[in-house]
Amino acid sequence: MIEEKVKKVLKKIRVNKKEKILIALSGGKDSAVVAQIMKKLGYNIQGIHISLGLGKYSEKCLEVVEKLCGNLEIKCYIYDLKKETGNSMINYFRKNACKNISTCTICGIFKKWILNKKARELKANKIATGHHRDDELQTFLMNIFKGSPQLNSNFGPILENKDKKLIVKIKPLFFISEKEIENYVKKNKIPFVKEICPYRQETYRVEIRKIFEKFSDKEKENMMKNFLELFKKIKKDIQKINYCEICGEPSRNRICKKCSLISSKK
Ligand SMILES: [Zn+2]
């Protein structure tokens, strides 16, 4: 069932089997499922993993990613966050602790920056991530509650690039529920890290998750459809992409999010 759904989405967003697709593997179950299914469906996939340097947790993630790629017989590119950005994640957390920005947001910004840059250097056609339906619904609502609906410009199973330096991102699990993923992982004995990141700081997301617990699958599917309709309207207002004055990577502002996290005082 889940394999059929993924197949349908990939067909709908026109992913070609000859294209080079990099799967952003975190060590978690979601991205592992993307790799497993896309490999099974015959796509040209390779793994990419960013080692975050968060102690034992990161070591375990790397170990699991290597095991998964070995099982699937796919190549895996490993990058070290500190080497790529000049400082450690722990230091970025410290430097930005006084701001109203969670560790997960900070981490996400760095991962996204490295992924896009490396995917471009590796001449990949697309990056696939493990975002699933429940993640996406939560994020959509969080952005609305926070009063930043333009952030929902990342909503949808495919993010077309608005710039030649931006690699197209796809979310093959966009319509798949977390429950379905959990069942698939169990059934197929897919290796993944069960521990939660020790630095996780997503209290707001946890609150939002609770709201969704009250809804049935059918209701969530309807929400997804409605949000997609809404998104079509938002999309028209998306700002133009510039290049960051410091690192040269695509950015909506003069300085990209990653560089503003690095250069912040304190
Ligand atoms: Zn920058």
CSV table of C-alpha atoms and ligand atoms in Angstrom, one decimal:
chain,number,residue,atom,x,y,z
A,1,MET,CA,0.0,0.0,0.0
A,2,ILE,CA,2.6,2.5,1.1
A,3,GLU,CA,4.8,1.5,-1.8
A,4,GLU,CA,2.0,2.0,-4.2
A,5,LYS,CA,1.3,5.4,-2.8
A,6,VAL,CA,4.9,6.5,-3.1
A,7,LYS,CA,5.0,5.1,-6.7
A,8,LYS,CA,2.0,7.2,-7.5
A,9,VAL,CA,3.4,10.4,-6.0
A,10,LEU,CA,6.8,10.0,-7.8
A,11,LYS,CA,4.9,9.5,-11.1
A,12,LYS,CA,2.8,12.5,-10.5
A,13,ILE,CA,5.7,14.8,-9.8
A,14,ARG,CA,7.5,13.2,-12.8
A,15,VAL,CA,10.6,11.8,-11.2
A,16,ASN,CA,12.6,10.1,-13.9
A,17,LYS,CA,14.4,6.8,-13.2
A,18,LYS,CA,17.5,8.0,-14.9
A,19,GLU,CA,17.8,11.1,-12.7
A,20,LYS,CA,20.4,11.1,-9.9
A,21,ILE,CA,18.4,11.4,-6.6
A,22,LEU,CA,20.2,12.0,-3.4
A,23,ILE,CA,18.4,10.7,-0.3
A,24,ALA,CA,19.0,12.9,2.7
A,25,LEU,CA,19.6,10.1,5.3
A,26,SER,CA,19.5,11.2,8.9
A,27,GLY,CA,19.5,7.8,10.5
A,28,GLY,CA,15.8,8.0,11.4
A,29,LYS,CA,13.0,5.8,10.1
A,30,ASP,CA,11.5,8.3,7.6
A,31,SER,CA,14.4,8.8,5.3
A,32,ALA,CA,15.3,5.1,5.6
A,33,VAL,CA,11.9,4.3,4.2
A,34,VAL,CA,12.3,6.7,1.3
A,35,ALA,CA,15.6,5.0,0.4
A,36,GLN,CA,14.1,1.5,0.7
A,37,ILE,CA,11.1,2.2,-1.4
A,38,MET,CA,12.8,4.2,-4.1
A,39,LYS,CA,15.4,1.6,-4.5
A,40,LYS,CA,12.8,-1.1,-4.8
A,41,LEU,CA,11.0,0.9,-7.4
A,42,GLY,CA,14.1,1.1,-9.5
A,43,TYR,CA,15.1,4.7,-9.0
A,44,ASN,CA,18.7,5.9,-9.4
A,45,ILE,CA,19.4,6.8,-5.7
A,46,GLN,CA,22.4,7.5,-3.6
A,47,GLY,CA,22.6,8.4,0.1
A,48,ILE,CA,23.9,11.6,1.7
A,49,HIS,CA,24.4,12.0,5.4
A,50,ILE,CA,25.6,14.9,7.5
A,51,SER,CA,27.4,14.0,10.6
A,52,LEU,CA,26.3,16.6,13.2
A,53,GLY,CA,28.9,15.9,15.9
A,54,LEU,CA,26.3,15.5,18.6
A,55,GLY,CA,28.2,12.8,20.5
A,56,LYS,CA,27.1,9.2,20.8
A,57,TYR,CA,23.8,10.1,19.1
A,58,SER,CA,25.5,11.2,15.9
A,59,GLU,CA,27.9,8.2,15.9
A,60,LYS,CA,24.9,5.9,16.1
A,61,CYS,CA,23.2,7.8,13.2
A,62,LEU,CA,26.2,7.4,11.0
A,63,GLU,CA,26.5,3.7,11.9
A,64,VAL,CA,22.9,3.1,11.0
A,65,VAL,CA,23.1,5.0,7.7
A,66,GLU,CA,26.1,3.0,6.6
A,67,LYS,CA,24.3,-0.2,7.4
A,68,LEU,CA,21.2,0.8,5.5
A,69,CYS,CA,23.2,1.9,2.4
A,70,GLY,CA,25.2,-1.4,2.6
A,71,ASN,CA,21.9,-3.4,2.7
A,72,LEU,CA,20.5,-1.4,-0.2
A,73,GLU,CA,23.8,-1.5,-2.1
A,74,ILE,CA,23.9,2.2,-2.7
A,75,LYS,CA,26.7,4.7,-2.5
A,76,CYS,CA,26.6,7.1,0.5
A,77,TYR,CA,28.3,10.5,0.8
A,78,ILE,CA,29.2,11.5,4.3
A,79,TYR,CA,29.9,15.1,5.3
A,80,ASP,CA,31.0,16.5,8.6
A,81,LEU,CA,29.1,19.6,9.7
A,82,LYS,CA,32.1,21.2,11.5
A,83,LYS,CA,34.3,20.7,8.5
A,84,GLU,CA,31.7,22.1,6.1
A,85,THR,CA,30.7,25.2,8.1
A,86,GLY,CA,33.8,25.9,10.3
A,87,ASN,CA,32.3,25.3,13.7
A,88,SER,CA,30.4,22.7,15.7
A,89,MET,CA,26.7,22.4,16.1
A,90,ILE,CA,27.0,22.7,19.8
A,91,ASN,CA,28.7,26.1,19.4
A,92,TYR,CA,26.0,27.3,17.0
A,93,PHE,CA,23.4,26.3,19.6
A,94,ARG,CA,25.3,28.3,22.2
A,95,LYS,CA,25.9,31.3,20.0
A,96,ASN,CA,22.2,31.5,19.2
A,97,ALA,CA,20.8,30.5,22.5
A,98,CYS,CA,19.7,34.1,23.4
A,99,LYS,CA,17.5,34.3,20.3
A,100,ASN,CA,14.0,32.9,20.1
A,101,ILE,CA,15.0,30.1,17.8
A,102,SER,CA,15.0,26.4,18.6
A,103,THR,CA,17.9,24.0,18.3
A,104,CYS,CA,15.9,22.0,15.7
A,105,THR,CA,15.5,25.1,13.6
A,106,ILE,CA,19.2,25.9,13.8
A,107,CYS,CA,20.2,22.4,12.9
A,108,GLY,CA,17.7,22.4,10.0
A,109,ILE,CA,19.2,25.5,8.6
A,110,PHE,CA,22.7,24.1,8.5
A,111,LYS,CA,21.6,20.7,7.2
A,112,LYS,CA,19.6,22.4,4.4
A,113,TRP,CA,22.5,24.6,3.4
A,114,ILE,CA,25.0,21.7,3.3
A,115,LEU,CA,22.6,19.4,1.4
A,116,ASN,CA,21.9,21.9,-1.3
A,117,LYS,CA,25.5,22.8,-1.8
A,118,LYS,CA,26.7,19.2,-1.9
A,119,ALA,CA,23.9,18.0,-4.1
A,120,ARG,CA,24.9,20.7,-6.6
A,121,GLU,CA,28.5,19.8,-6.5
A,122,LEU,CA,27.6,16.1,-6.9
A,123,LYS,CA,25.5,17.1,-9.9
A,124,ALA,CA,22.4,15.5,-8.4
A,125,ASN,CA,19.0,16.2,-10.1
A,126,LYS,CA,17.0,16.1,-6.9
A,127,ILE,CA,17.2,15.7,-3.2
A,128,ALA,CA,14.6,13.4,-1.5
A,129,THR,CA,13.8,13.9,2.2
A,130,GLY,CA,11.7,11.9,4.6
A,131,HIS,CA,9.0,14.4,5.4
A,132,HIS,CA,5.7,12.7,5.9
A,133,ARG,CA,2.1,13.8,6.0
A,134,ASP,CA,2.0,14.4,9.8
A,135,ASP,CA,5.2,16.4,9.7
A,136,GLU,CA,3.9,18.5,6.9
A,137,LEU,CA,0.5,19.2,8.5
A,138,GLN,CA,2.2,20.2,11.8
A,139,THR,CA,4.6,22.6,10.0
A,140,PHE,CA,1.8,24.1,8.0
A,141,LEU,CA,-0.2,24.9,11.0
A,142,MET,CA,2.8,26.1,13.0
A,143,ASN,CA,3.7,28.6,10.3
A,144,ILE,CA,0.1,29.9,10.3
A,145,PHE,CA,0.0,30.3,14.0
A,146,LYS,CA,3.3,32.1,14.0
A,147,GLY,CA,2.0,34.5,11.5
A,148,SER,CA,4.4,33.5,8.7
A,149,PRO,CA,2.3,31.8,6.0
A,150,GLN,CA,4.9,32.6,3.4
A,151,LEU,CA,7.1,29.9,5.0
A,152,ASN,CA,4.5,27.4,3.8
A,153,SER,CA,6.0,28.0,0.3
A,154,ASN,CA,7.9,24.7,1.1
A,155,PHE,CA,4.6,22.8,1.2
A,156,GLY,CA,3.9,20.1,-1.3
A,157,PRO,CA,5.5,16.8,-2.6
A,158,ILE,CA,7.9,18.7,-4.8
A,159,LEU,CA,9.7,22.1,-4.4
A,160,GLU,CA,10.6,23.3,-7.9
A,161,ASN,CA,13.7,25.3,-8.0
A,162,LYS,CA,13.4,28.9,-8.4
A,163,ASP,CA,17.0,29.3,-9.1
A,164,LYS,CA,19.7,27.4,-10.9
A,165,LYS,CA,21.8,27.0,-7.6
A,166,LEU,CA,18.9,25.4,-5.8
A,167,ILE,CA,18.4,21.7,-6.2
A,168,VAL,CA,14.8,20.5,-6.6
A,169,LYS,CA,13.6,18.8,-3.4
A,170,ILE,CA,11.0,16.0,-3.3
A,171,LYS,CA,9.1,14.4,-0.4
A,172,PRO,CA,8.0,11.0,-1.5
A,173,LEU,CA,6.2,10.4,1.8
A,174,PHE,CA,4.2,13.6,1.6
A,175,PHE,CA,0.9,11.7,1.7
A,176,ILE,CA,2.0,8.9,4.0
A,177,SER,CA,1.1,8.9,7.7
A,178,GLU,CA,3.7,8.3,10.5
A,179,LYS,CA,1.8,5.1,11.5
A,180,GLU,CA,2.2,3.6,8.0
A,181,ILE,CA,5.9,4.4,8.1
A,182,GLU,CA,6.3,2.7,11.5
A,183,ASN,CA,4.5,-0.4,10.3
A,184,TYR,CA,6.6,-0.5,7.1
A,185,VAL,CA,9.8,-0.2,9.1
A,186,LYS,CA,8.8,-3.1,11.4
A,187,LYS,CA,7.7,-5.3,8.6
A,188,ASN,CA,10.8,-4.8,6.5
A,189,LYS,CA,13.2,-4.8,9.4
A,190,ILE,CA,14.8,-1.5,8.2
A,191,PRO,CA,17.6,-0.3,10.4
A,192,PHE,CA,17.0,3.1,12.1
A,193,VAL,CA,18.0,5.1,15.2
A,194,LYS,CA,15.2,4.8,17.8
A,195,GLU,CA,16.7,7.4,20.2
A,196,ILE,CA,15.5,10.9,20.0
A,197,CYS,CA,18.2,13.6,19.5
A,198,PRO,CA,19.4,14.7,23.0
A,199,TYR,CA,19.3,18.3,21.9
A,200,ARG,CA,15.8,18.2,20.5
A,201,GLN,CA,13.8,21.3,21.5
A,202,GLU,CA,10.5,21.3,19.8
A,203,THR,CA,8.0,22.1,22.5
A,204,TYR,CA,5.9,24.0,20.1
A,205,ARG,CA,5.7,21.2,17.6
A,206,VAL,CA,4.8,18.8,20.4
A,207,GLU,CA,1.8,21.0,21.3
A,208,ILE,CA,0.7,21.2,17.6
A,209,ARG,CA,1.0,17.4,17.4
A,210,LYS,CA,-1.4,17.0,20.2
A,211,ILE,CA,-4.0,19.0,18.3
A,212,PHE,CA,-3.8,16.6,15.4
A,213,GLU,CA,-4.2,13.6,17.6
A,214,LYS,CA,-7.9,14.4,17.8
A,215,PHE,CA,-8.5,14.0,14.1
A,216,SER,CA,-9.1,10.9,12.0
A,217,ASP,CA,-7.0,9.8,9.0
A,218,LYS,CA,-9.8,10.9,6.7
A,219,GLU,CA,-9.9,14.4,8.2
A,220,LYS,CA,-6.1,14.7,8.0
A,221,GLU,CA,-6.3,13.7,4.3
A,222,ASN,CA,-8.9,16.4,3.7
A,223,MET,CA,-6.7,19.0,5.5
A,224,MET,CA,-3.8,18.0,3.3
A,225,LYS,CA,-5.9,18.6,0.2
A,226,ASN,CA,-7.2,22.0,1.5
A,227,PHE,CA,-3.7,23.1,2.5
A,228,LEU,CA,-2.4,22.2,-1.0
A,229,GLU,CA,-5.1,24.4,-2.5
A,230,LEU,CA,-4.2,27.2,-0.2
A,231,PHE,CA,-0.6,26.7,-1.0
A,232,LYS,CA,-1.3,27.3,-4.7
A,233,LYS,CA,-2.4,30.8,-3.8
A,234,ILE,CA,0.5,31.5,-1.5
A,235,LYS,CA,3.0,30.3,-4.1
A,236,LYS,CA,2.3,33.2,-6.3
A,237,ASP,CA,3.6,35.6,-3.7
A,238,ILE,CA,6.9,33.8,-3.1
A,239,GLN,CA,9.8,36.3,-3.1
A,240,LYS,CA,12.5,36.2,-5.6
A,241,ILE,CA,15.8,34.4,-4.7
A,242,ASN,CA,19.0,36.3,-4.2
A,243,TYR,CA,22.5,35.1,-3.4
A,244,CYS,CA,23.9,35.4,0.1
A,245,GLU,CA,26.6,38.2,0.3
A,246,ILE,CA,28.8,36.0,2.5
A,247,CYS,CA,28.6,32.5,1.1
A,248,GLY,CA,27.1,33.0,-2.3
A,249,GLU,CA,24.4,30.4,-1.7
A,250,PRO,CA,20.7,31.0,-2.6
A,251,SER,CA,18.9,33.1,0.0
A,252,ARG,CA,15.7,35.1,0.3
A,253,ASN,CA,17.6,37.9,2.1
A,254,ARG,CA,20.9,39.7,1.7
A,255,ILE,CA,22.5,37.3,4.1
A,256,CYS,CA,21.3,33.6,4.2
A,257,LYS,CA,20.0,32.1,7.4
A,258,LYS,CA,23.0,29.9,7.9
A,259,CYS,CA,25.5,32.8,7.7
A,260,SER,CA,23.4,34.9,10.0
A,261,LEU,CA,23.5,32.1,12.6
A,262,ILE,CA,27.3,32.0,12.3
A,263,SER,CA,28.0,35.7,12.4
A,264,SER,CA,25.7,36.5,15.3
A,265,LYS,CA,27.6,38.1,18.2
A,266,LYS,CA,28.1,36.4,21.6
B,1,ZN,ZN,25.3,32.6,3.4
